[in-house]
C-alpha positions as YAML, in Angstrom:
chain: A
units: angstrom
residues:
- id: 1
  name: MET
  ca: [-25.72, 1.19, -14.53]
- id: 2
  name: SER
  ca: [-24.92, -2.68, -13.34]
- id: 3
  name: SER
  ca: [-24.06, -3.40, -10.15]
- id: 4
  name: SER
  ca: [-20.95, -5.02, -10.82]
- id: 5
  name: PRO
  ca: [-18.74, -1.41, -11.87]
- id: 6
  name: ALA
  ca: [-21.08, 0.14, -8.62]
- id: 7
  name: LEU
  ca: [-19.62, -2.11, -5.83]
- id: 8
  name: PRO
  ca: [-15.77, -0.95, -6.76]
- id: 9
  name: ALA
  ca: [-16.72, 2.41, -7.15]
- id: 10
  name: ARG
  ca: [-18.60, 2.50, -3.87]
- id: 11
  name: CYS
  ca: [-15.36, 0.95, -1.96]
- id: 12
  name: VAL
  ca: [-13.31, 3.47, -3.57]
- id: 13
  name: SER
  ca: [-15.67, 6.49, -3.01]
- id: 14
  name: ILE
  ca: [-15.61, 5.50, 0.57]
- id: 15
  name: LEU
  ca: [-12.05, 4.74, 1.21]
- id: 16
  name: GLY
  ca: [-11.47, 8.13, -0.73]
- id: 17
  name: HIS
  ca: [-13.64, 10.04, 1.48]
- id: 18
  name: PRO
  ca: [-12.17, 13.65, 2.65]
- id: 19
  name: LEU
  ca: [-12.68, 12.46, 6.40]
- id: 20
  name: LEU
  ca: [-10.35, 9.70, 5.16]
- id: 21
  name: VAL
  ca: [-7.63, 11.53, 2.61]
- id: 22
  name: LEU
  ca: [-7.75, 14.89, 4.60]
- id: 23
  name: PRO
  ca: [-6.51, 13.26, 7.47]
- id: 24
  name: LEU
  ca: [-3.76, 10.83, 5.60]
- id: 25
  name: ALA
  ca: [-1.96, 13.68, 3.76]
- id: 26
  name: LEU
  ca: [-1.61, 15.64, 6.93]
- id: 27
  name: LEU
  ca: [-0.56, 12.89, 9.77]
- id: 28
  name: LEU
  ca: [2.17, 10.82, 6.92]
- id: 29
  name: PRO
  ca: [4.35, 14.02, 6.86]
- id: 30
  name: MET
  ca: [4.36, 15.13, 10.53]
- id: 31
  name: ALA
  ca: [4.44, 11.65, 11.50]
- id: 32
  name: THR
  ca: [8.26, 12.10, 10.11]
- id: 33
  name: ILE
  ca: [8.65, 15.90, 12.31]
- id: 34
  name: ASP
  ca: [6.59, 15.40, 15.67]
- id: 35
  name: ALA
  ca: [5.03, 12.01, 16.86]
- id: 36
  name: ALA
  ca: [3.16, 13.96, 19.93]
- id: 37
  name: ALA
  ca: [2.20, 16.47, 17.58]
- id: 38
  name: THR
  ca: [0.78, 13.31, 15.23]
- id: 39
  name: THR
  ca: [-0.30, 11.86, 17.97]
- id: 40
  name: ARG
  ca: [-2.68, 15.00, 19.37]
- id: 41
  name: THR
  ca: [-3.24, 16.10, 15.53]
- id: 42
  name: ALA
  ca: [-4.77, 12.13, 14.78]
- id: 43
  name: LEU
  ca: [-6.93, 12.38, 17.97]
- id: 44
  name: GLY
  ca: [-8.12, 15.72, 16.81]
- id: 45
  name: THR
  ca: [-9.44, 14.65, 13.28]
- id: 46
  name: ALA
  ca: [-10.96, 11.24, 14.96]
- id: 47
  name: VAL
  ca: [-12.97, 13.43, 17.28]
- id: 48
  name: CYS
  ca: [-13.95, 15.82, 13.72]
- id: 49
  name: ALA
  ca: [-14.88, 12.84, 12.18]
- id: 50
  name: ALA
  ca: [-16.58, 11.53, 14.80]
- id: 51
  name: VAL
  ca: [-18.46, 14.84, 14.60]
- id: 52
  name: VAL
  ca: [-18.95, 15.19, 10.83]
- id: 53
  name: MET
  ca: [-20.39, 11.34, 10.85]
- id: 54
  name: GLY
  ca: [-22.35, 11.87, 13.87]
- id: 55
  name: TRP
  ca: [-24.16, 15.15, 12.46]
- id: 56
  name: SER
  ca: [-24.49, 13.35, 9.13]
- id: 57
  name: TRP
  ca: [-26.07, 9.98, 10.66]
- id: 58
  name: TRP
  ca: [-28.39, 12.62, 12.53]
- id: 59
  name: ARG
  ca: [-29.81, 14.18, 9.62]
- id: 60
  name: VAL
  ca: [-30.92, 10.91, 7.54]
- id: 61
  name: ARG
  ca: [-32.90, 9.51, 11.06]
- id: 62
  name: GLY
  ca: [-34.17, 12.71, 11.26]
- id: 63
  name: GLY
  ca: [-35.34, 12.43, 7.83]
- id: 64
  name: HIS
  ca: [-33.78, 15.94, 6.49]
- id: 65
  name: TRP
  ca: [-31.11, 13.99, 4.18]
- id: 66
  name: ARG
  ca: [-31.46, 10.57, 2.26]
- id: 67
  name: HIS
  ca: [-28.15, 9.16, 2.60]
- id: 68
  name: VAL
  ca: [-24.81, 10.05, 4.76]
- id: 69
  name: ASP
  ca: [-23.44, 10.81, 1.29]
- id: 70
  name: ALA
  ca: [-24.71, 14.24, 1.45]
- id: 71
  name: SER
  ca: [-26.06, 13.99, -2.20]
- id: 72
  name: GLY
  ca: [-28.69, 16.10, -2.40]
- id: 73
  name: VAL
  ca: [-28.05, 19.60, -3.08]
- id: 74
  name: HIS
  ca: [-29.84, 21.31, -0.33]
- id: 75
  name: GLU
  ca: [-28.16, 17.94, 1.48]
- id: 76
  name: ARG
  ca: [-24.79, 19.08, 0.60]
- id: 77
  name: ARG
  ca: [-25.14, 22.93, 1.01]
- id: 78
  name: GLY
  ca: [-26.04, 21.84, 4.48]
- id: 79
  name: LEU
  ca: [-23.30, 19.73, 4.90]
- id: 80
  name: ASN
  ca: [-20.56, 22.55, 3.38]
- id: 81
  name: ARG
  ca: [-22.18, 25.18, 5.95]
- id: 82
  name: PHE
  ca: [-21.59, 22.55, 8.73]
- id: 83
  name: LEU
  ca: [-18.28, 21.80, 7.71]
- id: 84
  name: LEU
  ca: [-16.76, 25.24, 7.21]
- id: 85
  name: PRO
  ca: [-16.77, 26.58, 10.81]
- id: 86
  name: LEU
  ca: [-15.31, 23.18, 11.97]
- id: 87
  name: LEU
  ca: [-12.47, 23.30, 9.75]
- id: 88
  name: ALA
  ca: [-12.09, 26.35, 10.51]
- id: 89
  name: LEU
  ca: [-12.18, 26.04, 14.29]
- id: 90
  name: GLY
  ca: [-9.16, 23.31, 13.53]
- id: 91
  name: ALA
  ca: [-7.02, 25.56, 11.80]
- id: 92
  name: LEU
  ca: [-7.25, 27.87, 14.70]
- id: 93
  name: LEU
  ca: [-6.55, 25.29, 17.41]
- id: 94
  name: ALA
  ca: [-3.39, 24.44, 15.29]
- id: 95
  name: LEU
  ca: [-1.81, 28.09, 15.25]
- id: 96
  name: PRO
  ca: [0.93, 26.88, 17.16]
- id: 97
  name: GLN
  ca: [1.73, 24.60, 14.65]
- id: 98
  name: PRO
  ca: [1.44, 26.91, 11.28]
- id: 99
  name: TRP
  ca: [2.31, 24.14, 9.29]
- id: 100
  name: LEU
  ca: [-1.28, 22.30, 10.29]
- id: 101
  name: ALA
  ca: [-2.98, 25.44, 10.46]
- id: 102
  name: LEU
  ca: [-2.33, 27.00, 6.94]
- id: 103
  name: ARG
  ca: [-3.39, 23.34, 5.51]
- id: 104
  name: LEU
  ca: [-6.69, 22.90, 7.71]
- id: 105
  name: ALA
  ca: [-7.36, 27.12, 6.98]
- id: 106
  name: LEU
  ca: [-7.43, 25.96, 2.90]
- id: 107
  name: ALA
  ca: [-9.32, 22.45, 3.44]
- id: 108
  name: ALA
  ca: [-11.56, 24.92, 5.03]
- id: 109
  name: ALA
  ca: [-11.21, 27.52, 1.89]
- id: 110
  name: ILE
  ca: [-11.65, 24.32, -0.27]
- id: 111
  name: VAL
  ca: [-15.62, 23.95, 1.27]
- id: 112
  name: ALA
  ca: [-15.85, 28.07, 1.24]
- id: 113
  name: VAL
  ca: [-15.42, 28.06, -2.31]
- id: 114
  name: ALA
  ca: [-17.83, 25.04, -3.42]
- id: 115
  name: LEU
  ca: [-20.56, 26.73, -1.20]
- id: 116
  name: LEU
  ca: [-19.29, 29.95, -3.41]
- id: 117
  name: LEU
  ca: [-19.91, 27.68, -6.56]
- id: 118
  name: ALA
  ca: [-22.93, 25.97, -5.58]
- id: 119
  name: ARG
  ca: [-25.39, 27.93, -7.73]
- id: 120
  name: TRP
  ca: [-23.02, 27.30, -11.51]
- id: 121
  name: CYS
  ca: [-22.19, 23.14, -9.70]
- id: 122
  name: THR
  ca: [-21.86, 21.02, -7.21]
- id: 123
  name: LEU
  ca: [-18.00, 20.89, -6.84]
- id: 124
  name: SER
  ca: [-16.70, 17.81, -5.61]
- id: 125
  name: LEU
  ca: [-15.06, 17.44, -2.22]
- id: 126
  name: HIS
  ca: [-13.66, 13.80, -3.08]
- id: 127
  name: ALA
  ca: [-11.74, 15.08, -6.37]
- id: 128
  name: ALA
  ca: [-10.89, 18.46, -4.24]
- id: 129
  name: PHE
  ca: [-9.94, 16.18, -1.35]
- id: 130
  name: ALA
  ca: [-7.75, 13.72, -3.44]
- id: 131
  name: SER
  ca: [-6.42, 16.22, -5.28]
- id: 132
  name: TYR
  ca: [-5.40, 18.81, -2.48]
- id: 133
  name: ALA
  ca: [-3.94, 15.36, -0.74]
- id: 134
  name: THR
  ca: [-1.66, 14.70, -4.14]
- id: 135
  name: VAL
  ca: [0.10, 17.88, -3.72]
- id: 136
  name: LEU
  ca: [0.26, 17.77, 0.25]
- id: 137
  name: LEU
  ca: [1.71, 14.51, 0.00]
- id: 138
  name: TRP
  ca: [3.73, 15.31, -3.89]
- id: 139
  name: ALA
  ca: [5.44, 17.81, -1.37]
- id: 140
  name: TRP
  ca: [6.58, 15.52, 1.53]
- id: 141
  name: HIS
  ca: [7.22, 12.17, -0.69]
- id: 142
  name: ALA
  ca: [7.18, 12.39, -4.62]
- id: 143
  name: GLY
  ca: [6.61, 8.56, -4.02]
- id: 144
  name: ALA
  ca: [3.55, 9.18, -1.58]
- id: 145
  name: GLY
  ca: [2.17, 12.01, -3.84]
- id: 146
  name: LEU
  ca: [2.39, 9.45, -7.03]
- id: 147
  name: ALA
  ca: [0.18, 6.85, -5.27]
- id: 148
  name: MET
  ca: [-2.33, 9.81, -3.98]
- id: 149
  name: LEU
  ca: [-2.54, 10.69, -7.86]
- id: 150
  name: VAL
  ca: [-3.59, 7.21, -8.93]
- id: 151
  name: PHE
  ca: [-5.70, 6.64, -5.68]
- id: 152
  name: ALA
  ca: [-7.01, 10.35, -7.32]
- id: 153
  name: GLY
  ca: [-7.71, 9.55, -10.13]
- id: 154
  name: LEU
  ca: [-9.54, 6.06, -8.72]
- id: 155
  name: ILE
  ca: [-11.73, 8.67, -6.95]
- id: 156
  name: VAL
  ca: [-13.12, 10.52, -9.38]
- id: 157
  name: ALA
  ca: [-14.19, 7.90, -11.63]
- id: 158
  name: SER
  ca: [-16.08, 6.57, -8.65]
- id: 159
  name: ARG
  ca: [-17.61, 9.72, -8.18]
- id: 160
  name: LEU
  ca: [-18.70, 9.19, -12.07]
- id: 161
  name: VAL
  ca: [-19.55, 6.02, -11.81]
- id: 162
  name: LEU
  ca: [-22.04, 6.15, -9.21]
- id: 163
  name: ALA
  ca: [-23.61, 9.59, -10.83]
- id: 164
  name: ARG
  ca: [-22.69, 11.77, -7.82]
- id: 165
  name: HIS
  ca: [-20.81, 14.15, -10.05]
- id: 166
  name: SER
  ca: [-20.82, 15.46, -13.56]
- id: 167
  name: VAL
  ca: [-17.48, 15.90, -15.38]
- id: 168
  name: ARG
  ca: [-17.53, 19.42, -14.70]
- id: 169
  name: ASP
  ca: [-18.30, 19.08, -11.20]
- id: 170
  name: VAL
  ca: [-14.83, 16.41, -10.44]
- id: 171
  name: VAL
  ca: [-13.04, 18.74, -12.79]
- id: 172
  name: ALA
  ca: [-13.92, 21.97, -10.58]
- id: 173
  name: GLY
  ca: [-13.06, 19.63, -7.54]
- id: 174
  name: ALA
  ca: [-9.98, 18.77, -8.33]
- id: 175
  name: ALA
  ca: [-9.01, 22.27, -10.09]
- id: 176
  name: VAL
  ca: [-9.65, 23.57, -6.57]
- id: 177
  name: GLY
  ca: [-8.17, 21.15, -4.35]
- id: 178
  name: SER
  ca: [-4.82, 21.55, -6.92]
- id: 179
  name: LEU
  ca: [-4.91, 25.18, -6.22]
- id: 180
  name: ALA
  ca: [-5.17, 24.87, -2.74]
- id: 181
  name: GLY
  ca: [-2.30, 21.89, -2.58]
- id: 182
  name: ALA
  ca: [-0.37, 24.40, -4.90]
- id: 183
  name: MET
  ca: [-0.53, 27.15, -2.42]
- id: 184
  name: ALA
  ca: [0.28, 25.15, 0.77]
- id: 185
  name: TRP
  ca: [3.33, 23.76, -1.20]
- id: 186
  name: TRP
  ca: [4.04, 27.49, -2.37]
- id: 187
  name: VAL
  ca: [3.95, 28.92, 1.51]
- id: 188
  name: ALA
  ca: [5.33, 25.93, 3.20]
- id: 189
  name: PRO
  ca: [6.41, 23.29, 1.89]
...
């Protein structure tokens, strides 16, 4: 692989990270409904993202991981085991806002499915959360959903160019994320 496609792919992969894509899909619709809740949720997601990034950095610094991307099988499993209770806690804390609690619970379910499927594939969380965000944003505003759909395609392509996942992994991720999004749309549009 030449370095020329790797740099744009790396940039897309970073910008399409689940810690950026999920908050975007939650906060944009929320901002039109409840500004105060949006501020609290933005603060909560920023703290959560900082905790995940700090933990990932600590794993690399301690020699347990090669890269903060958690590309190894055991690295990814450890990351998912860390993320699952964090997202579940977020869903519990968001219970006063059922719309948000449901979406965070479904995000936790995406991670749980990734753990359950780990024996057969390394489900791409980038693809899963990009697809999830696409459906959530589409339910809110078709234009935002269409823009996210294009970006999701670029995210999936970036994961393949960077050889972080196989086609099976990104297809599985996209399917799981789309299903979670459809469930959110069906239960609480």
